[in-house]
PDB file of N, CA, C and O in Angstrom:
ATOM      1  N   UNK C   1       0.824  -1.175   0.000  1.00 66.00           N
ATOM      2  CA  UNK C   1       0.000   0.000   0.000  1.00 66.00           C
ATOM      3  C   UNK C   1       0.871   1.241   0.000  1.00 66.00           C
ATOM      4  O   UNK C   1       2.031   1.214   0.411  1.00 66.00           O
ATOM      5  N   UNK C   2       0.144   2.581  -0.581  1.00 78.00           N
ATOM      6  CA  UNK C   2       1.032   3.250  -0.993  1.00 78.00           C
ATOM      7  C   UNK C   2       0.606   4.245   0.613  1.00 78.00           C
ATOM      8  O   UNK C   2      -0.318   3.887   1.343  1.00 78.00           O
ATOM      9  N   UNK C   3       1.486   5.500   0.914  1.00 80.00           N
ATOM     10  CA  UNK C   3       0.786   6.393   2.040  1.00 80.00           C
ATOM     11  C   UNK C   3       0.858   7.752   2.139  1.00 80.00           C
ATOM     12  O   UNK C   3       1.349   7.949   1.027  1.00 80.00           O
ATOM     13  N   UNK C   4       0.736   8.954   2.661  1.00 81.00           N
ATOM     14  CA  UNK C   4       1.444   9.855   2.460  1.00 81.00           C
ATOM     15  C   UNK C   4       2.615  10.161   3.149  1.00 81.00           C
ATOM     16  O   UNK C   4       3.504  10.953   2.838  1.00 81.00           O
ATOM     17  N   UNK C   5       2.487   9.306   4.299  1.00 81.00           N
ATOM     18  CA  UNK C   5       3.782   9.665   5.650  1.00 81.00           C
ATOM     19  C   UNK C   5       3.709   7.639   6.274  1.00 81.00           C
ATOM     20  O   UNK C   5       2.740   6.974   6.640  1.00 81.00           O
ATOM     21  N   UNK C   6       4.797   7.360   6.170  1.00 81.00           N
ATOM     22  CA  UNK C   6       5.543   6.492   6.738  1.00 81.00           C
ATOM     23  C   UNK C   6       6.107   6.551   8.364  1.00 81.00           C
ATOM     24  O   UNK C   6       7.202   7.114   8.385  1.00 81.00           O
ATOM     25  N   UNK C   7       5.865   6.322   9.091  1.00 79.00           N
ATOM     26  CA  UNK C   7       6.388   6.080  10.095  1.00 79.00           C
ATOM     27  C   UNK C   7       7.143   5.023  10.396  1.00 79.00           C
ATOM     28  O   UNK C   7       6.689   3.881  10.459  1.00 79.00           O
ATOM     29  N   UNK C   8       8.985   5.490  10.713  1.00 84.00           N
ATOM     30  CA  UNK C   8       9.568   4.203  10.713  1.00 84.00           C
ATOM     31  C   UNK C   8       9.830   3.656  12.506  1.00 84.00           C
ATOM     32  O   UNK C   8      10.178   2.560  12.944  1.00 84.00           O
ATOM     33  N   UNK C   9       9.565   4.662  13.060  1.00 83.00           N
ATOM     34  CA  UNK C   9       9.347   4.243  14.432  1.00 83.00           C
ATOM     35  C   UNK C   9       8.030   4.499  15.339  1.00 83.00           C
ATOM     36  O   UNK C   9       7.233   5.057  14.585  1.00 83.00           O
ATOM     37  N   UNK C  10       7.687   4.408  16.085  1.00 83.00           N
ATOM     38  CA  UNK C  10       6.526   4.228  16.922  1.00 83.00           C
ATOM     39  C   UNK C  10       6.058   5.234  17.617  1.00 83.00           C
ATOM     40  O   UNK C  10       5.057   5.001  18.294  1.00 83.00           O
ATOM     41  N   UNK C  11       6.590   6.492  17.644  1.00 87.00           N
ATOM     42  CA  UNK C  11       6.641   7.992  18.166  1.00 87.00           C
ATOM     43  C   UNK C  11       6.028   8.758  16.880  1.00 87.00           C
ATOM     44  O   UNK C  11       6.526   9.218  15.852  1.00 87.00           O
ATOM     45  N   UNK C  12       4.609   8.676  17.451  1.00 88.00           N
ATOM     46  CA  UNK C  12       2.899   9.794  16.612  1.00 88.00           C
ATOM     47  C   UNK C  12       3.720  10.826  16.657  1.00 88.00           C
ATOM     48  O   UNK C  12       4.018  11.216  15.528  1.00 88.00           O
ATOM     49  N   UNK C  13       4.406  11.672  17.882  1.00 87.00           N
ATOM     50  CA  UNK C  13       4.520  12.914  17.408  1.00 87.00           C
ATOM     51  C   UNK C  13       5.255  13.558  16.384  1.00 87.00           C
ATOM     52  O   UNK C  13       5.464  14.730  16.073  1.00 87.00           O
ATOM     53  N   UNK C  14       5.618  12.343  15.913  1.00 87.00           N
ATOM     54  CA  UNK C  14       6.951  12.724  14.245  1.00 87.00           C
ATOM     55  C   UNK C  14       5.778  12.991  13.588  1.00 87.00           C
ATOM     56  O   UNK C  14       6.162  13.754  12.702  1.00 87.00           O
ATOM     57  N   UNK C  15       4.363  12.829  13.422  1.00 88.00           N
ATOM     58  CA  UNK C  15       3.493  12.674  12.593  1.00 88.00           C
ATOM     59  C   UNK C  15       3.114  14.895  12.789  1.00 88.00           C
ATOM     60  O   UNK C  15       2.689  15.596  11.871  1.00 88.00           O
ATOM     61  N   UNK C  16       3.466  15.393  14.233  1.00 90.00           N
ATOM     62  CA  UNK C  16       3.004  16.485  13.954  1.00 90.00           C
ATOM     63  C   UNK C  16       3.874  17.269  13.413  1.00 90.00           C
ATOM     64  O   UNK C  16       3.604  18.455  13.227  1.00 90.00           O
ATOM     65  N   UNK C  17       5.233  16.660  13.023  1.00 90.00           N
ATOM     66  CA  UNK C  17       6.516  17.692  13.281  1.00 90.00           C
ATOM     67  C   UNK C  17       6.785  17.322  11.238  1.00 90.00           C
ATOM     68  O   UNK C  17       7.571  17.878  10.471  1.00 90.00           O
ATOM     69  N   UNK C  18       5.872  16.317  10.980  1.00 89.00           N
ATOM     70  CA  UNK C  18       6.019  16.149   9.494  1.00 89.00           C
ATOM     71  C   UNK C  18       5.011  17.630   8.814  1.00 89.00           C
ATOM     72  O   UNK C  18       5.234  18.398   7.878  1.00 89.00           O
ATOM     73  N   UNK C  19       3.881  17.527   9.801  1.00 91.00           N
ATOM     74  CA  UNK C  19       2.823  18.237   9.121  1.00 91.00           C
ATOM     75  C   UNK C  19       3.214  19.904   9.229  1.00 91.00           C
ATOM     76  O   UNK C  19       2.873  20.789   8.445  1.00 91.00           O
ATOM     77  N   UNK C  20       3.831  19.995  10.147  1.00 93.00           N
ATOM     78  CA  UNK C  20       4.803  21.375  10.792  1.00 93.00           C
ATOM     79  C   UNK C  20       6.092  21.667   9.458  1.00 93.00           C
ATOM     80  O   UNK C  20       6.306  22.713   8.845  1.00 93.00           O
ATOM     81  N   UNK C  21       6.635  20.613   9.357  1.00 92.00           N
ATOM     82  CA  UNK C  21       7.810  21.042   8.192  1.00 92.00           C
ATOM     83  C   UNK C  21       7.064  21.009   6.979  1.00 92.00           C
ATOM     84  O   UNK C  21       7.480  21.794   6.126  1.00 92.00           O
ATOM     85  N   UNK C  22       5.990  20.258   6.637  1.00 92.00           N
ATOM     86  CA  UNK C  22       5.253  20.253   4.952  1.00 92.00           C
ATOM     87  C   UNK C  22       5.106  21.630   5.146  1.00 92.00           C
ATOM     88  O   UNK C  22       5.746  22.332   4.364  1.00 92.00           O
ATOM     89  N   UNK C  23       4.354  22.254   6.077  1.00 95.00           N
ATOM     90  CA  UNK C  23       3.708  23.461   6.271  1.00 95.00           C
ATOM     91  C   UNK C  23       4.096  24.509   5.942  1.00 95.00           C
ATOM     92  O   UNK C  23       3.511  25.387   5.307  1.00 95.00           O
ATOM     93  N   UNK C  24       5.624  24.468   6.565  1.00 95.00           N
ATOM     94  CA  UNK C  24       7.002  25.610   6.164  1.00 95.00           C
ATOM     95  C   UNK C  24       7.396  25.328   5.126  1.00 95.00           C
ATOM     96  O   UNK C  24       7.599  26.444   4.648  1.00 95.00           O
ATOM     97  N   UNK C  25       7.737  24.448   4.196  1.00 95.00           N
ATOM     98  CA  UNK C  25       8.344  24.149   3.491  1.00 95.00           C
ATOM     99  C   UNK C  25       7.355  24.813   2.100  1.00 95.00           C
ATOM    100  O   UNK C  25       7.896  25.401   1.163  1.00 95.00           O
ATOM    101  N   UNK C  26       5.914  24.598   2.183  1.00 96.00           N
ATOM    102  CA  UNK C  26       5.113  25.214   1.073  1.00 96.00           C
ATOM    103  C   UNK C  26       4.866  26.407   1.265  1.00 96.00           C
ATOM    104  O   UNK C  26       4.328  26.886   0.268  1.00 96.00           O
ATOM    105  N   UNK C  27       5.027  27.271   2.237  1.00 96.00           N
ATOM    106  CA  UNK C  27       4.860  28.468   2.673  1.00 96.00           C
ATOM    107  C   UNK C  27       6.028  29.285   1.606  1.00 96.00           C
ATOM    108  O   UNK C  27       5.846  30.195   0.797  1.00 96.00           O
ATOM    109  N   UNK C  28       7.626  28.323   2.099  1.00 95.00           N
ATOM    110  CA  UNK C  28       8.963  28.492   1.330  1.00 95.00           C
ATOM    111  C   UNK C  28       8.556  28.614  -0.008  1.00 95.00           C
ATOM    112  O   UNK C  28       8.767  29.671  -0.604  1.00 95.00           O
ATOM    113  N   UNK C  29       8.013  27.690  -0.543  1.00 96.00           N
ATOM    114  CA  UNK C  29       7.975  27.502  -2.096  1.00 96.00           C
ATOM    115  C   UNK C  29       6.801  28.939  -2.430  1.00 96.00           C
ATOM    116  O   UNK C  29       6.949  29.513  -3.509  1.00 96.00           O
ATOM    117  N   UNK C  30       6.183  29.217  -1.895  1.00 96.00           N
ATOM    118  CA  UNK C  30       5.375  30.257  -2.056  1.00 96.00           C
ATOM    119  C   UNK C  30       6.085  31.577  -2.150  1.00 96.00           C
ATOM    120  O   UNK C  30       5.797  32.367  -3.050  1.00 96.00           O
ATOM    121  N   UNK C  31       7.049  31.856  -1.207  1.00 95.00           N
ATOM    122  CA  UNK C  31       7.872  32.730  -1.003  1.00 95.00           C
ATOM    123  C   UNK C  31       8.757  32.957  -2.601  1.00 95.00           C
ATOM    124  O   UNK C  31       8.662  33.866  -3.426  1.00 95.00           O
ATOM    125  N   UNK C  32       9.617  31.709  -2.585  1.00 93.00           N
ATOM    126  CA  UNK C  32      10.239  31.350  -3.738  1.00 93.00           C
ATOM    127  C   UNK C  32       9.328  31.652  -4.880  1.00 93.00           C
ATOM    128  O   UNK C  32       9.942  32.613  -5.343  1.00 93.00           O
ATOM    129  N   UNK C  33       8.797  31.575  -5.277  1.00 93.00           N
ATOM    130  CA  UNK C  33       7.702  31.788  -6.490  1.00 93.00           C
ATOM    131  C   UNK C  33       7.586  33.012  -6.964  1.00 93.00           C
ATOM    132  O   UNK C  33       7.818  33.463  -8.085  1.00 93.00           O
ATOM    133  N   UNK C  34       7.009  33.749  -5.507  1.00 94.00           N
ATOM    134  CA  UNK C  34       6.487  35.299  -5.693  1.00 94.00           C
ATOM    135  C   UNK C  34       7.996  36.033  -5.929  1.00 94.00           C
ATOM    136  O   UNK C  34       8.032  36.918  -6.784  1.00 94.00           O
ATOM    137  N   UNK C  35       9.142  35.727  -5.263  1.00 90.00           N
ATOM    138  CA  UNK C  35      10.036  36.668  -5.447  1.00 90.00           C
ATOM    139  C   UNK C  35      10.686  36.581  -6.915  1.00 90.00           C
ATOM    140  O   UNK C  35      10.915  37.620  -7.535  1.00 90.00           O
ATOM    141  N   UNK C  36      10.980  35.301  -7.463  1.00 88.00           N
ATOM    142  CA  UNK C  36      11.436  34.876  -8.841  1.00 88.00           C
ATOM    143  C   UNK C  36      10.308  35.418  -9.518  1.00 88.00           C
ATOM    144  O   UNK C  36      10.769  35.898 -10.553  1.00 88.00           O
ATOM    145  N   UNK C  37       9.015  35.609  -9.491  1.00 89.00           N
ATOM    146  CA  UNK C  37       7.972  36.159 -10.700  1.00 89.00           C
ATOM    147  C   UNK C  37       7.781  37.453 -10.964  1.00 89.00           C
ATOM    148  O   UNK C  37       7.254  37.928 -11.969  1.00 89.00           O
ATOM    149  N   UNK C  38       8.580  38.467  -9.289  1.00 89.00           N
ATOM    150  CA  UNK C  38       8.981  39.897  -9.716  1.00 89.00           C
ATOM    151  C   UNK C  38       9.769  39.892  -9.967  1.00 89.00           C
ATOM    152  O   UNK C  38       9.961  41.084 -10.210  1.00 89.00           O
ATOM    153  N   UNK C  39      10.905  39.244 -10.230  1.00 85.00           N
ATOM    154  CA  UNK C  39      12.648  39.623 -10.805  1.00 85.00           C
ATOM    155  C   UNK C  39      11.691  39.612 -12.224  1.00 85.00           C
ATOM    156  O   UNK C  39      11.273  40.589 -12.845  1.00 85.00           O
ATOM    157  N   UNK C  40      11.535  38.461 -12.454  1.00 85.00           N
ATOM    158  CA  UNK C  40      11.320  38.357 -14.232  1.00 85.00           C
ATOM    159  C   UNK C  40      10.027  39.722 -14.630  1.00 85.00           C
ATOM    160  O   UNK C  40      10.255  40.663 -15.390  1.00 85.00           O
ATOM    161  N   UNK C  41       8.967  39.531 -14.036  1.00 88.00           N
ATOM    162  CA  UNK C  41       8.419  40.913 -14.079  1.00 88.00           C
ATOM    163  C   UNK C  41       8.684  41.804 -14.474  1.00 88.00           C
ATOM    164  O   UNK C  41       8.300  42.139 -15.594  1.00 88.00           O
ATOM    165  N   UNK C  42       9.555  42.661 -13.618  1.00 88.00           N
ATOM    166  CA  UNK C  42      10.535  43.908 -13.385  1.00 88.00           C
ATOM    167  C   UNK C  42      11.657  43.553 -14.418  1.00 88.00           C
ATOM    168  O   UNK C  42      11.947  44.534 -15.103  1.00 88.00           O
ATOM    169  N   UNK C  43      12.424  42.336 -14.746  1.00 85.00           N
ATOM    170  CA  UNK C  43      13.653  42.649 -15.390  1.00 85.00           C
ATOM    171  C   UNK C  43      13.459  42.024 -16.713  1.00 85.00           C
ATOM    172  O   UNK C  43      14.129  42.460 -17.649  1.00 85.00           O
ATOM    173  N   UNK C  44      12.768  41.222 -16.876  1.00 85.00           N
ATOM    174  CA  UNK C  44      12.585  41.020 -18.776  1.00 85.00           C
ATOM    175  C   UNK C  44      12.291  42.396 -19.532  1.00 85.00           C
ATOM    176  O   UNK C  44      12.782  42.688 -20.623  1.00 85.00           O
ATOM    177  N   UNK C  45      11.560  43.067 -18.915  1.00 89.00           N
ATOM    178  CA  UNK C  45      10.825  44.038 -19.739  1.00 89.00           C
ATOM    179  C   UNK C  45      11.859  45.214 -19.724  1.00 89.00           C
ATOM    180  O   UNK C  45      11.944  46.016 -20.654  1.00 89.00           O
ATOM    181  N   UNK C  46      12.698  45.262 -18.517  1.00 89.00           N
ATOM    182  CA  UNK C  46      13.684  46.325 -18.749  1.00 89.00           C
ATOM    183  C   UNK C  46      14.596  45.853 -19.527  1.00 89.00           C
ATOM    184  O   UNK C  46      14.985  46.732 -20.297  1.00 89.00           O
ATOM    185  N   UNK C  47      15.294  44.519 -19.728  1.00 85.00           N
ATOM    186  CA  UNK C  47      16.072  43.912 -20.612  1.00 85.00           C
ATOM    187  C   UNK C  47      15.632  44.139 -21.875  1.00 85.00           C
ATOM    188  O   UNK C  47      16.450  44.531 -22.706  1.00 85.00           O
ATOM    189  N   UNK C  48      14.237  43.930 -22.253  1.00 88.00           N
ATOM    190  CA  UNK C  48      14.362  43.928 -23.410  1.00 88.00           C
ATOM    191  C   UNK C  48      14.433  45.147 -23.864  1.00 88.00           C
ATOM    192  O   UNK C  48      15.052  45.258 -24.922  1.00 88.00           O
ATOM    193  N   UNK C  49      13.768  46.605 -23.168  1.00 91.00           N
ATOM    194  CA  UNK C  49      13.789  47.103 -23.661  1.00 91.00           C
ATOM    195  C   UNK C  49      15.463  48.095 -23.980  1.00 91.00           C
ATOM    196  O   UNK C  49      15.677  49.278 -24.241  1.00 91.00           O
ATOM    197  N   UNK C  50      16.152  47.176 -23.836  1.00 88.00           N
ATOM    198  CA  UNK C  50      17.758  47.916 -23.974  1.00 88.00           C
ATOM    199  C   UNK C  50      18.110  48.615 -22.728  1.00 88.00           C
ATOM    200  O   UNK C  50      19.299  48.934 -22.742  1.00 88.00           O
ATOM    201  N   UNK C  51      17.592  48.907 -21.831  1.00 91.00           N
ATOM    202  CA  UNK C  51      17.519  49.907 -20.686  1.00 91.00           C
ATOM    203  C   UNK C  51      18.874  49.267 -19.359  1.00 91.00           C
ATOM    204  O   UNK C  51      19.423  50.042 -18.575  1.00 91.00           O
ATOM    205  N   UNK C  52      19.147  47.817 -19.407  1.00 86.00           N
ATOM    206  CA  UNK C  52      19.803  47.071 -18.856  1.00 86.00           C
ATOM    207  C   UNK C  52      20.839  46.436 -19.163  1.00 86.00           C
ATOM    208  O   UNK C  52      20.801  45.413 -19.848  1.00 86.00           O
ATOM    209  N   UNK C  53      22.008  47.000 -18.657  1.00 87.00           N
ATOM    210  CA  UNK C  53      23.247  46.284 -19.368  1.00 87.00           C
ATOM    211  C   UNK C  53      23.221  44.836 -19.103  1.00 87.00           C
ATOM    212  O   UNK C  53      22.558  44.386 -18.169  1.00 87.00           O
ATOM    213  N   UNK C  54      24.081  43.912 -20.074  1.00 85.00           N
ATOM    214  CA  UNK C  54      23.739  42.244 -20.002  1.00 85.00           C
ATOM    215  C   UNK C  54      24.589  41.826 -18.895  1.00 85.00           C
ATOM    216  O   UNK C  54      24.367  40.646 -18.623  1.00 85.00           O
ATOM    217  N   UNK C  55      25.565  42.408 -18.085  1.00 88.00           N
ATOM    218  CA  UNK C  55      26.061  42.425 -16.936  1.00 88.00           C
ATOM    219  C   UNK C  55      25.189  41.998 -15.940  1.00 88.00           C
ATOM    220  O   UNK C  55      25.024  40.906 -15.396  1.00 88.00           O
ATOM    221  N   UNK C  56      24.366  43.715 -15.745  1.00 87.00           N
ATOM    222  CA  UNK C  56      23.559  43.654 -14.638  1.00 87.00           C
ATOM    223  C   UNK C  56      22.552  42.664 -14.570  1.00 87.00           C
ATOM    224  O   UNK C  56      22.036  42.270 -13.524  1.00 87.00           O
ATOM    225  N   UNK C  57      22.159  42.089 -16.248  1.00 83.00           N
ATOM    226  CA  UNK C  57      20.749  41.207 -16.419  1.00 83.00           C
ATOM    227  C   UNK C  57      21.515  39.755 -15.500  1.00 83.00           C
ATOM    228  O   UNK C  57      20.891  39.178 -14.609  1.00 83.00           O
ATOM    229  N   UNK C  58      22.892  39.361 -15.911  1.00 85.00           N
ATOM    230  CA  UNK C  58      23.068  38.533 -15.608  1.00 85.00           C
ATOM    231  C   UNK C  58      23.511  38.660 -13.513  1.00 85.00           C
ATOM    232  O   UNK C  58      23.540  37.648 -12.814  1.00 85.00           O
ATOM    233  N   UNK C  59      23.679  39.531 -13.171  1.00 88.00           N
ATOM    234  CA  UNK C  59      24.054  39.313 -11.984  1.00 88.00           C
ATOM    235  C   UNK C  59      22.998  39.521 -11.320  1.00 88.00           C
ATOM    236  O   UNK C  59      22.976  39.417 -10.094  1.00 88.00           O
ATOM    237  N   UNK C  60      21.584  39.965 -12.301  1.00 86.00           N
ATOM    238  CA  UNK C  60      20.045  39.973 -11.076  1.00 86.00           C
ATOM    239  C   UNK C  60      19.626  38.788 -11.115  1.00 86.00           C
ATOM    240  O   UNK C  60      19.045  38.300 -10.146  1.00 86.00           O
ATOM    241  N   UNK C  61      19.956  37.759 -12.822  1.00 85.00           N
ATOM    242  CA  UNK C  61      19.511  36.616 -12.089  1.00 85.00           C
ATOM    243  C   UNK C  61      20.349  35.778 -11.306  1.00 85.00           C
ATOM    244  O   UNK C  61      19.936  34.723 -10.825  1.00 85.00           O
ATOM    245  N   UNK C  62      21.436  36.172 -11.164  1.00 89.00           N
ATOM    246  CA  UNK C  62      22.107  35.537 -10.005  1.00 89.00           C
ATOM    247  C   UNK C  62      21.740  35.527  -8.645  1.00 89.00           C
ATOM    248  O   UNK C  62      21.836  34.653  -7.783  1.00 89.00           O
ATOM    249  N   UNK C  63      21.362  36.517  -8.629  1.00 89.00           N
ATOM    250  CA  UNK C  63      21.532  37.328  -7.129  1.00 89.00           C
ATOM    251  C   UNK C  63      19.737  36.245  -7.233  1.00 89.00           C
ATOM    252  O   UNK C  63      19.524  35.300  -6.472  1.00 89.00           O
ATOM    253  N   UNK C  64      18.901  36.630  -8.124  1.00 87.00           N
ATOM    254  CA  UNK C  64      17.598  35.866  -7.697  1.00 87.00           C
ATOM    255  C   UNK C  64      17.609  34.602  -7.634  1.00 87.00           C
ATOM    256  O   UNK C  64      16.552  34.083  -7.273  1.00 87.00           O
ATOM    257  N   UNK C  65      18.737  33.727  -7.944  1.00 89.00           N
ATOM    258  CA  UNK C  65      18.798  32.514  -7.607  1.00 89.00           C
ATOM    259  C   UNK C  65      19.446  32.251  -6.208  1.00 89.00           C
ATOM    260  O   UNK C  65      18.875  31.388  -5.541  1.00 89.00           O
ATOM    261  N   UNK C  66      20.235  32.681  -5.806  1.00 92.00           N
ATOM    262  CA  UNK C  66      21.000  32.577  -4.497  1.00 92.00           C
ATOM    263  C   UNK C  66      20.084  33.258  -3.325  1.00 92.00           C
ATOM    264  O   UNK C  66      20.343  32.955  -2.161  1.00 92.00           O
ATOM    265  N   UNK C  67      19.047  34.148  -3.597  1.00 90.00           N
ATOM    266  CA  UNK C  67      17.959  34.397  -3.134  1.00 90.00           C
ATOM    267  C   UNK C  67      17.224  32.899  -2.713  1.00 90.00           C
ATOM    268  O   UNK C  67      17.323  32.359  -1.611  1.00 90.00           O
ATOM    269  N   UNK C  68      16.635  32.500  -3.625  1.00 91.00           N
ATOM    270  CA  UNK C  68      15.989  31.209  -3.515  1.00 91.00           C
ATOM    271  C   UNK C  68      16.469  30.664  -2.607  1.00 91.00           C
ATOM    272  O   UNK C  68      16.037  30.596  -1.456  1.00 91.00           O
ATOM    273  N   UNK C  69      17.610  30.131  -3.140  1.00 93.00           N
ATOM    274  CA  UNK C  69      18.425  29.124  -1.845  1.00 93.00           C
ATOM    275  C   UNK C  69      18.666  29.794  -0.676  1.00 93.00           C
ATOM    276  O   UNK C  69      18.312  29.391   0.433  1.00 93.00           O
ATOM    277  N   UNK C  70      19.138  30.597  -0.853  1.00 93.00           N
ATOM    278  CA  UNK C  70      19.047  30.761   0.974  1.00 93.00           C
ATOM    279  C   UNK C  70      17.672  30.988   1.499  1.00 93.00           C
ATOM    280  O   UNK C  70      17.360  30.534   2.600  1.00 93.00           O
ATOM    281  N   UNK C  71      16.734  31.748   0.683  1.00 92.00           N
ATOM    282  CA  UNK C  71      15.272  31.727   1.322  1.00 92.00           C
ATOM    283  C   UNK C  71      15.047  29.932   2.020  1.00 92.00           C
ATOM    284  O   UNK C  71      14.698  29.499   3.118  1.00 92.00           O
ATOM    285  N   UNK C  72      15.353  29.458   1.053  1.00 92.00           N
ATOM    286  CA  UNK C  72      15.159  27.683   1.525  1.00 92.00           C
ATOM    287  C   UNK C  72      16.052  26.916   2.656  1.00 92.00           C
ATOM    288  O   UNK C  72      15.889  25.834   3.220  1.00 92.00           O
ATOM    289  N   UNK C  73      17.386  28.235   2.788  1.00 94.00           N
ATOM    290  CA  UNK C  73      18.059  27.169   3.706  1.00 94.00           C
ATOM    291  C   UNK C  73      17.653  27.440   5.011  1.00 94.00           C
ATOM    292  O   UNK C  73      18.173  26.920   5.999  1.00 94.00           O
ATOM    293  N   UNK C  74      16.191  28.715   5.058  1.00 92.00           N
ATOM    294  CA  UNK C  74      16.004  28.930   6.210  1.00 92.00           C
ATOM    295  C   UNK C  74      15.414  28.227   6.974  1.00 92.00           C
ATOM    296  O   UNK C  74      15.276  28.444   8.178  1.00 92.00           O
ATOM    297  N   UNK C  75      14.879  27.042   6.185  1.00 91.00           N
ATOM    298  CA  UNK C  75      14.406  25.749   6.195  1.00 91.00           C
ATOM    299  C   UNK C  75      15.239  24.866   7.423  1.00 91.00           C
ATOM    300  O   UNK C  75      14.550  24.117   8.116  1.00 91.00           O
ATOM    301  N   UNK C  76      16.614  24.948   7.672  1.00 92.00           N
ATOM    302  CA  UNK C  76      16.929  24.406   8.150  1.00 92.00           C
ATOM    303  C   UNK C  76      16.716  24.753  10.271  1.00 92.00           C
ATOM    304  O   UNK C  76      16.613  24.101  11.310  1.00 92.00           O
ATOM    305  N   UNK C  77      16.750  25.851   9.916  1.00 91.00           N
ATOM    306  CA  UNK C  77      16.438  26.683  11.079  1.00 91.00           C
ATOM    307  C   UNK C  77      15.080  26.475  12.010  1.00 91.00           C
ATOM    308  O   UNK C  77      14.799  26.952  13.110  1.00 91.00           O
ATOM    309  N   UNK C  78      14.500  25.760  11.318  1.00 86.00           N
ATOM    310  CA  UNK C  78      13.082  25.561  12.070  1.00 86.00           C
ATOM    311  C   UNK C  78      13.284  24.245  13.186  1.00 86.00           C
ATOM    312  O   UNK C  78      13.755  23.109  13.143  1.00 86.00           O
ATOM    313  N   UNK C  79      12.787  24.916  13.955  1.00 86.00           N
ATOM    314  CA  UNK C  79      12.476  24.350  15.803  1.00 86.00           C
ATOM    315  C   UNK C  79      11.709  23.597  15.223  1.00 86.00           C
ATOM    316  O   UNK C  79      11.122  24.201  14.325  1.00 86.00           O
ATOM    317  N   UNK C  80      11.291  22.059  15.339  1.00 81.00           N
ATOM    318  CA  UNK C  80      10.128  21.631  15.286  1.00 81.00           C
ATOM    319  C   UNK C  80      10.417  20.485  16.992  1.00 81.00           C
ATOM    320  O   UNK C  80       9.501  19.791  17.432  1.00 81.00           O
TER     321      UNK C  80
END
């Protein structure tokens, strides 16, 4: 049978501390989403319109990727 959560030991309360990290973790991806959909927003349209050197295009999407990840490594930080 297939499940959504496995329990490999006998301690329920892993069952609240799963539903606690899903919780944060989609909250994260929400976060992640909205901030990557204003970079591109805001910076395609200035890119294209010549207004943005290919420097800067390339070091905003840098900077919006390393964004991401650390938004996610805050992930690690959670008390559960």
């Amino acid at each position: 049978e297939a499940s959504d959560i496995t329990l490999v030991s006998g301690e329920l309360h892993q069952l609240v501390k799963a539903y606690l990290l899903s919780k944060y973790t989609m909250r994260n991806i929400r976060q992640n989403l909205f901030w990557a959909f204003i970079y591109n927003v805001i910076g395609i349209p200035v890119a294209a319109l010549g207004l943005l050197a290919p420097w800067v295009a390339g070091a905003a999407m840098a900077f919006s990727s390393v964004s991401v990840v650390l938004n996610s490594l805050r992930l690690k930080r959670v008390k559960l």
